Coordinates of C-alpha atoms in Angstrom, one line a residue:
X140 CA -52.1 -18.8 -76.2
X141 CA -51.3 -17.2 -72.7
X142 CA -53.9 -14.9 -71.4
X143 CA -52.7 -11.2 -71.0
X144 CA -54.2 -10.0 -68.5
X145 CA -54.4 -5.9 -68.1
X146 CA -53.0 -3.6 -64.9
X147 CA -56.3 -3.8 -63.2
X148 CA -56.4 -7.6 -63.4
X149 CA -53.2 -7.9 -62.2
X150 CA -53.3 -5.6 -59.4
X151 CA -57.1 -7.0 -58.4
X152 CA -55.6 -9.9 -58.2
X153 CA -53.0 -8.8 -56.1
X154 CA -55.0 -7.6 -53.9
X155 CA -56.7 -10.5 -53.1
X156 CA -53.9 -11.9 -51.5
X157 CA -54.1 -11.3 -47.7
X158 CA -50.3 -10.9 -47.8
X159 CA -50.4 -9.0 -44.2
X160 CA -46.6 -8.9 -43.1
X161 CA -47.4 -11.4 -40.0
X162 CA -48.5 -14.0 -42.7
X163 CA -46.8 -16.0 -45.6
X164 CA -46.8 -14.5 -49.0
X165 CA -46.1 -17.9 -51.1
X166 CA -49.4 -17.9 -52.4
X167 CA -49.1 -14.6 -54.1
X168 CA -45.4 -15.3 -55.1
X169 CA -46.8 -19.1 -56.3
X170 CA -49.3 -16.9 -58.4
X171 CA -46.9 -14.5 -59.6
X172 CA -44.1 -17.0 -61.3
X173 CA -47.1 -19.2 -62.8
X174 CA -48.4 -16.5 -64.8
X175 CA -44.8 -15.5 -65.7
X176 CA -44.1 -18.9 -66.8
X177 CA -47.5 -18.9 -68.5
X178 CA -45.8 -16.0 -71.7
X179 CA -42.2 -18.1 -71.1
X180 CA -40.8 -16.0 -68.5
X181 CA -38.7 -17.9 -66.2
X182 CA -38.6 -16.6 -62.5
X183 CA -36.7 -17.0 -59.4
X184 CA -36.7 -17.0 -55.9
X185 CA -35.3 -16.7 -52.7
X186 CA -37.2 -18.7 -49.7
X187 CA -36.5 -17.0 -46.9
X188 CA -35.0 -19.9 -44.3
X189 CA -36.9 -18.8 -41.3
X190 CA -40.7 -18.1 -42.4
X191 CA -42.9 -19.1 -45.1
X192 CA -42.4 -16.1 -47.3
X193 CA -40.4 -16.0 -50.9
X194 CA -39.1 -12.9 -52.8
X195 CA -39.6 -13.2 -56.5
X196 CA -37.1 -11.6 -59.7
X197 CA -37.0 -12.5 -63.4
X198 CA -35.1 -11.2 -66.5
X199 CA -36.3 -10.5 -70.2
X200 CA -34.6 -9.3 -72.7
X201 CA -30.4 -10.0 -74.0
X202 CA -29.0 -11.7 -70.9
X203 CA -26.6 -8.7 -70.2
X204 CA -26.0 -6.4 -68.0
X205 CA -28.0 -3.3 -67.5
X206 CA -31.8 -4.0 -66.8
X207 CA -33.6 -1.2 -65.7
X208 CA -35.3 -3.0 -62.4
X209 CA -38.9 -2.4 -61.1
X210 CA -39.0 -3.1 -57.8
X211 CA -42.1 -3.7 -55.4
X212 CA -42.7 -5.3 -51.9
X213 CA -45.5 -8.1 -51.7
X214 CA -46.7 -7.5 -47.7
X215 CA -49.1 -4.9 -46.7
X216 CA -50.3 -3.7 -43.0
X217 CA -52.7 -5.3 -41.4
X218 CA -56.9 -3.9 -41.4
X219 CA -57.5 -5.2 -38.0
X220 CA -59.4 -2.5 -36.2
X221 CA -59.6 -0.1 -39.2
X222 CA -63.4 0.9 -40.2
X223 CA -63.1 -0.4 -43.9
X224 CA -66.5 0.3 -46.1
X225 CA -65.8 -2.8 -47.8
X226 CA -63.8 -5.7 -48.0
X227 CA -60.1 -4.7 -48.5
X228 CA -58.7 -7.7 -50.2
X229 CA -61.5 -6.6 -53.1
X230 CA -60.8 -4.0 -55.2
X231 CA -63.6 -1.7 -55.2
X232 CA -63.8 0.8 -57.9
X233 CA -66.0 4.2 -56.5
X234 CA -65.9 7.9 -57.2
X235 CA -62.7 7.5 -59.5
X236 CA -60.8 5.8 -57.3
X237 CA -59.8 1.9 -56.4
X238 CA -60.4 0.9 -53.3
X239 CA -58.3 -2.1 -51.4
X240 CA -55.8 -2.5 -48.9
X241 CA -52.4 -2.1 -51.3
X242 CA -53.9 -0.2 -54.1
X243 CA -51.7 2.7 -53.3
X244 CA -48.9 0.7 -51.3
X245 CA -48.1 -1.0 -53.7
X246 CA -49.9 -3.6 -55.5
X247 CA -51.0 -0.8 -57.5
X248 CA -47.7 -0.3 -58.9
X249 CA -46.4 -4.1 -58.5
X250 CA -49.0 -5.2 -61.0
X251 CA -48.2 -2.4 -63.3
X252 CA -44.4 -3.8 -63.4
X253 CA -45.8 -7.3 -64.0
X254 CA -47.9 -6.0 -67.2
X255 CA -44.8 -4.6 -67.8
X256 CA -42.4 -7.4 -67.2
X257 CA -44.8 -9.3 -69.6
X258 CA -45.1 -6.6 -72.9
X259 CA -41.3 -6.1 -72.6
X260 CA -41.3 -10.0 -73.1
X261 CA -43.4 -9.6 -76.6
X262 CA -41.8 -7.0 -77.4
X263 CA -38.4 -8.6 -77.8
X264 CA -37.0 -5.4 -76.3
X265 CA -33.1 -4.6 -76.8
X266 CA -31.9 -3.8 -73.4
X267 CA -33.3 -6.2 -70.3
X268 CA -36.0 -5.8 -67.7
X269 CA -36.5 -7.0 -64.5
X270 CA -39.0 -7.4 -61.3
X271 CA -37.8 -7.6 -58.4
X272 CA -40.5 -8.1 -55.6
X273 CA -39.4 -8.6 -52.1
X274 CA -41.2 -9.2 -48.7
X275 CA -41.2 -7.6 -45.0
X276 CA -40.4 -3.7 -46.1
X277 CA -43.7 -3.2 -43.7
X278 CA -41.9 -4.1 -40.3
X279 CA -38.6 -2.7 -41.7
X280 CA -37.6 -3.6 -45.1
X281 CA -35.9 -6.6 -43.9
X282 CA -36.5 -8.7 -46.8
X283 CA -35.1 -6.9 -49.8
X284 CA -31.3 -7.6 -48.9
X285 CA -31.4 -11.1 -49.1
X286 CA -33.2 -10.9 -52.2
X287 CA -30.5 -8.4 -54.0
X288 CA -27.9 -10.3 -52.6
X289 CA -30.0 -13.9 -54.1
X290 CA -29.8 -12.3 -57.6
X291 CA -26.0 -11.1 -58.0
X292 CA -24.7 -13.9 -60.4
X293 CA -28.0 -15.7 -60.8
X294 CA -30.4 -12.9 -63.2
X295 CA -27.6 -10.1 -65.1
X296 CA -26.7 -7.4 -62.9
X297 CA -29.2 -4.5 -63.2
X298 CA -28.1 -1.1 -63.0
X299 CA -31.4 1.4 -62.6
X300 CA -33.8 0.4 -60.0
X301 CA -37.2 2.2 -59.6
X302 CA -38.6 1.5 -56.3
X303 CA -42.4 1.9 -57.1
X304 CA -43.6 3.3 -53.7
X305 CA -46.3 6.0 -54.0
X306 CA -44.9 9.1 -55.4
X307 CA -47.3 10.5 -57.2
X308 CA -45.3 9.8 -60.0
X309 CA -42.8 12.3 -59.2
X310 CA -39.1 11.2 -59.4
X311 CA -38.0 11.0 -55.2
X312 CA -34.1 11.2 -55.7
X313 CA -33.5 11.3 -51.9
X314 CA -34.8 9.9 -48.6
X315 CA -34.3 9.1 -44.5
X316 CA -32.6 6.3 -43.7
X317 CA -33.8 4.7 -40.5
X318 CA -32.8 2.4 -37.6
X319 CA -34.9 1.1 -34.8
X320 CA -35.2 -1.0 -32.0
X321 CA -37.0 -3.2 -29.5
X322 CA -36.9 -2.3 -25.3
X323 CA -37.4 -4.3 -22.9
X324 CA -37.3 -2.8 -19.6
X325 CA -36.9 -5.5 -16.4
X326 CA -37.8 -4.2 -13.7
X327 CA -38.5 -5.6 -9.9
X328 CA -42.6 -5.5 -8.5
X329 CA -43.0 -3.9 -4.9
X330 CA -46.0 -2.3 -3.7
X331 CA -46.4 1.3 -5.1
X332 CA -46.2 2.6 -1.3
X333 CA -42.8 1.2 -1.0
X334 CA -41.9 2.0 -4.6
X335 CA -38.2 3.5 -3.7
X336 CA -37.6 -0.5 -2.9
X337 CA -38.8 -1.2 -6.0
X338 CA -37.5 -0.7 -9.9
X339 CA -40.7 0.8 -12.2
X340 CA -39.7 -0.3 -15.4
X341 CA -42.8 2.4 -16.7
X342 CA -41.0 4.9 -15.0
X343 CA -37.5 3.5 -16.5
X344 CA -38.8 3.8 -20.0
X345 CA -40.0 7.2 -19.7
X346 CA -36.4 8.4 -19.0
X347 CA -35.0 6.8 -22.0
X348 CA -38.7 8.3 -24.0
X349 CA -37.7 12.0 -22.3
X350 CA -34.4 11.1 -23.5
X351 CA -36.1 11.2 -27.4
X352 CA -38.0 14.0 -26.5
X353 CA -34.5 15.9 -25.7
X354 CA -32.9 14.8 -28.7
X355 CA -35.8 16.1 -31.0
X356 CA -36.0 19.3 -29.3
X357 CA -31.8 19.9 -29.7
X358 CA -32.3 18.4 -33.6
X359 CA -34.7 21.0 -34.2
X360 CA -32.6 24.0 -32.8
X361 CA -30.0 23.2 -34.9
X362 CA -29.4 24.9 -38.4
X363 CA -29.8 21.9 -40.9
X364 CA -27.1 21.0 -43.6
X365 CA -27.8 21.6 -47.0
X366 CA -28.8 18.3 -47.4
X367 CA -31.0 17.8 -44.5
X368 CA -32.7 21.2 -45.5
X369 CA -34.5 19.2 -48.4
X370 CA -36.5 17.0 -46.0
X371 CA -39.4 17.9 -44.0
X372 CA -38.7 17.9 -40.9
X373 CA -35.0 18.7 -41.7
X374 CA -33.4 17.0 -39.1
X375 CA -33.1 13.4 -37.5
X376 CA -36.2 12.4 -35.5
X377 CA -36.6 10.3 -32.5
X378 CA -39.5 8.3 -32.0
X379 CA -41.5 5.8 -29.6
X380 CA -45.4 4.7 -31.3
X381 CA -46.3 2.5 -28.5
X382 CA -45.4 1.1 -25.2
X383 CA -47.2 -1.2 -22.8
X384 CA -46.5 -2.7 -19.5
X385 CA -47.2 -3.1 -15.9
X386 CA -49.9 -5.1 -14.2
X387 CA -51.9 -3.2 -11.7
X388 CA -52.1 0.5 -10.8
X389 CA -50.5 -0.1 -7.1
X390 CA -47.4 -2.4 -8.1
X391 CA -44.4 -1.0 -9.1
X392 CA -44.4 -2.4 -13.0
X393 CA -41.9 -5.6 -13.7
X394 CA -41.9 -4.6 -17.3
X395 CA -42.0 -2.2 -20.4
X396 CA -41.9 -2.4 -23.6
X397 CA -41.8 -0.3 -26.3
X398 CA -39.5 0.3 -29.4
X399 CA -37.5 3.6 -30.4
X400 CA -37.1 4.5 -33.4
X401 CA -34.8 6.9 -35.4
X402 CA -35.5 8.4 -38.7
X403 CA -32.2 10.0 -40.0
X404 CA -31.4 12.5 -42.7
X405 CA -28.7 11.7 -45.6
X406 CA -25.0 13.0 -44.3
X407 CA -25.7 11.6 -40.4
X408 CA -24.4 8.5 -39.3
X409 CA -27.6 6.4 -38.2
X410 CA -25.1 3.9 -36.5
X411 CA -24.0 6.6 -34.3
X412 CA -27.3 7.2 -33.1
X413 CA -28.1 3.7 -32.5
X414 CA -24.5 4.2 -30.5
X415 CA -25.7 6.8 -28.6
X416 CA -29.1 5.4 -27.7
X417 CA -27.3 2.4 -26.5
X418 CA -25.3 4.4 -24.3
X419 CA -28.1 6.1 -22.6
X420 CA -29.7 3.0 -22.1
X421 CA -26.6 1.5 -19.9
X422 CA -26.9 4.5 -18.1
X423 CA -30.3 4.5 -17.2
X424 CA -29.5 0.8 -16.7
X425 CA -26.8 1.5 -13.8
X426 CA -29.5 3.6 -12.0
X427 CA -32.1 0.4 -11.9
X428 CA -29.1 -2.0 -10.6
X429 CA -28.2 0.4 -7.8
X430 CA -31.6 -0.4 -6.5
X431 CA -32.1 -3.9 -7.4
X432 CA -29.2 -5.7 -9.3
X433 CA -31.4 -8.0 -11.1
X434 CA -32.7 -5.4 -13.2
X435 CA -31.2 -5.1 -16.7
X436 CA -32.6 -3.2 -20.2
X437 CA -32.8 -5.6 -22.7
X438 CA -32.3 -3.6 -26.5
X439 CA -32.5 -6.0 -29.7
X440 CA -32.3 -4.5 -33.8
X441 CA -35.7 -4.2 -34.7
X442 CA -34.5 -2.5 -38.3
X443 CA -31.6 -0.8 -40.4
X444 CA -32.7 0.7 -43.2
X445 CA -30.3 3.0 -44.9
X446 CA -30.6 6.5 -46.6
X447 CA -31.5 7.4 -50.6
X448 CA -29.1 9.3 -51.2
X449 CA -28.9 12.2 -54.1
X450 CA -26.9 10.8 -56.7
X451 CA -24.7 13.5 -59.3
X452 CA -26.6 12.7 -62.9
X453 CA -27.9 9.1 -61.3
X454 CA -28.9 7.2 -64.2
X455 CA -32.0 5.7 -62.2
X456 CA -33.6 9.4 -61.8
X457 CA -32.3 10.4 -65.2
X458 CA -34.2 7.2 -67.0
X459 CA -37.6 8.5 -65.1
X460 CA -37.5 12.3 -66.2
X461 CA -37.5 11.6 -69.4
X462 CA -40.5 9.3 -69.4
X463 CA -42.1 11.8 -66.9
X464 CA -40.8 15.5 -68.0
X465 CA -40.5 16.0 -64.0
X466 CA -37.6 18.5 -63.2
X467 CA -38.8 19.3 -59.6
X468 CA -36.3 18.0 -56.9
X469 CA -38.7 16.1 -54.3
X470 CA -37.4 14.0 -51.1
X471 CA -39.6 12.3 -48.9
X472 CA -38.9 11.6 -45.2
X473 CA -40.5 8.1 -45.1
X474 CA -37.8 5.1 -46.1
X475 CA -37.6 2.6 -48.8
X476 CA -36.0 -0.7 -50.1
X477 CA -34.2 2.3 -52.6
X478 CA -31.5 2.8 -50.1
X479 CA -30.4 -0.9 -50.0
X480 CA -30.3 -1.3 -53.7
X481 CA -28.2 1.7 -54.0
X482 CA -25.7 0.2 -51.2
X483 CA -25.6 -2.8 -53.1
X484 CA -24.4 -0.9 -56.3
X485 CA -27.2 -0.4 -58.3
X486 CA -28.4 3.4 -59.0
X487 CA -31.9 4.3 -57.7
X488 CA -35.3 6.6 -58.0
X489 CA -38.3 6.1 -55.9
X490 CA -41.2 6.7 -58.8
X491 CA -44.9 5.0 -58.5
X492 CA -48.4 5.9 -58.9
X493 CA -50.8 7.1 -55.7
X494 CA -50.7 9.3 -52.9
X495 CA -48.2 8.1 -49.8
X496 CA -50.6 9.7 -47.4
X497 CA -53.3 6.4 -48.7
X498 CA -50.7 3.9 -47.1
X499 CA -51.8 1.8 -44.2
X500 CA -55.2 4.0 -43.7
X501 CA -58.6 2.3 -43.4
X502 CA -60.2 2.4 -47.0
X503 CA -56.9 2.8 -48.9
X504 CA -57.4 4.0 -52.3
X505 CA -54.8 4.6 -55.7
X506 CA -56.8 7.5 -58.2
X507 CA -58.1 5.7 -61.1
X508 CA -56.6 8.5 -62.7
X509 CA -53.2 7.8 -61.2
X510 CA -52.9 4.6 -62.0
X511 CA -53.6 5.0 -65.5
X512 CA -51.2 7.7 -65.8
X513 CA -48.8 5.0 -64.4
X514 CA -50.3 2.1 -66.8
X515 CA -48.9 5.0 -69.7
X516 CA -45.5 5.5 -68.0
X517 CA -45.0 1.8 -68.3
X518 CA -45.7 1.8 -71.9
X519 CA -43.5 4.5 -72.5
X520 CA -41.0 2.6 -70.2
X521 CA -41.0 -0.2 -72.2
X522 CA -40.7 1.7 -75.8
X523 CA -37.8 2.8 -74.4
X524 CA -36.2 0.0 -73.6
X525 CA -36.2 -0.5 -77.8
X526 CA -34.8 2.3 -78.4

């Protein structure tokens, strides 16, 4: 008989896949759909043409329609650089708390859905589960849509997704969507003396980063809609996290790179602010060509991820409160995969175990405490799905 193995297994194991977003994830995904097949679960995938990574969903339960889905992301950030206390692909247990890079974000919660996944399987429950566990949502959840899209006609079509990114267990009904992309300043080298013969592409860039600054500032003035009032900050932010460029201190700098990013409340447009980015760049762009025509601003889509939106009586957030007896309303400003399965038709909740403010920090840890409070909403999860 098929060993069962319990959440901590599962997630140790996990965890000792170094499935940084830079590197493949097969072996994990390999891992994953032999131990499914091990209790009879059949899974699928979808292998992503371009790089060695593979997104994973299975179905148990009546082959119809109407799976609750528990939905999980495979990469993590790197540790490069970071002072970790022990190894991070190890799960450490110290001081009531599990230590390992993805305990709280999220192989924490994917191993949970796999226990899951498994006990609905014995159970023989009456209406379907499924796990749906994707790649990339580090650098910009860029591999969950071809993954939904890969299981429409393939696996019954779900129609309550729970997104298991750390919540603290609290049902997140309502998030930032967010679009962001890559700059690439080309500019044209002169000595710094005669720099007015010259294009700065340093000096370029920081007119399209004062640019943010400006946008933040006239955000923040603004009274926020209703809707935007429930995030913190309640308004669309713009943002640059690093920039490099240049090659000496007395040169006029070729180049400049850095990438812009826009986190955007529910009720905005985040394509018209990708719109009016790109306008400011081919301003800033005619400036550089009066000098030297050459010179250009190169802009390519880094990532598009849209908005969770508050749903009227969603079934996704109903289906958690009554596991969880939560009645608070609670949105988060940070994005998740939760907005694209709700595009895609399926309602949606962001609802997992740990702290948000453990992601991608040196020494990440979930609460031992936590995650057992979210190994007993999975069993209640799963008694209901015999109801």
């Amino acid at each position: 008989m098929a060993i069962r193995l319990s959440p901590f297994e599962l997630m140790e194991k996990l965890v000792s896949f170094p499935t940084v977003s830079r590197d493949s994830n097969i072996p994990l995904i390999d891992w994953v759909a032999g131990y499914l097949d091990s209790h009879g679960i059949q899974s699928h995938r979808y292998v992503d043409p371009e790089q060695p990574k593979h997104a994973l969903f299975a179905h148990v339960g009546p082959q119809v329609a109407g799976a609750i889905v528990l939905s999980g992301h495979t990469d993590v950030v790197p540790v490069d650089g970071q002072p970790w206390s022990n190894d991070p692909f190890t799960v450490i247990e110290r001081d009531g708390k599990y230590y390992g890079r993805g305990t709280s974000d999220m192989k924490g919660f994917d191993g949970l859905a796999i226990w899951a996944l498994v006990e609905a399987k014995y159970a023989n429950v009456k209406r379907p589960l499924q796990l749906a566990l994707s790649f990339d949502e580090e650098i910009g959840c860029t591999g969950a849509p071809p993954m939904i899209a890969a299981m429409q006609g393939v696996v019954p079509k779900g129609s309550a997704v729970i997104v298991g990114e750390p919540s603290r267990l609290q049902a997140v009904t309502g998030h930032k969507g967010g679009i962001g992309f890559n700059t690439h300043v080309v500019g044209f080298e002169v000595h710094s003396s005669l720099m007015h013969t010259g294009v700065n592409a340093i000096m370029v860039g920081a007119k399209l980063i004062e640019w943010a600054n400006e946008q933040n500032s006239n955000n923040m003035a603004l009274k926020p809609s209703d809707l935007a009032a429930m995030f913190d900050p309640p308004f669309t932010t713009c943002h640059v996290g690093m920039i490099s460029g240049g090659t000496a201190h007395n040169i006029t700098a070729k180049d400049c790179h850095f990438a812009m990013d826009f986190r955007v409340v529910p009720g905005e447009d985040k394509d018209a602010w990708g719109t009016a980015y790109l306008k400011k760049v081919r301003e800033v762009e005619a400036q550089m060509r009066e000098v030297v025509p050459d010179t250009r601003i190169e802009v390519t889509a880094r990532f598009d991820v849209p908005a969770l939106k508050p749903e009227k009586e969603g079934e996704a957030e109903t289906f958690v409160r009554q596991i969880t007896g939560d009645n608070a309303s609670h949105k988060v400003s940070y994005g998740t995969e939760a907005g694209q399965f709700q595009e895609a038709g399926y309602s949606a909740v962001v609802c997992g175990p740990g702290d948000i403010a453990q992601a991608h920090q040196p020494d990440e840890y979930i609460e031992v405490a936590q995650f057992e409070a979210g190994h007993e909403f999975m069993r209640k999860l799963v008694e209901r799905l015999d109801v």
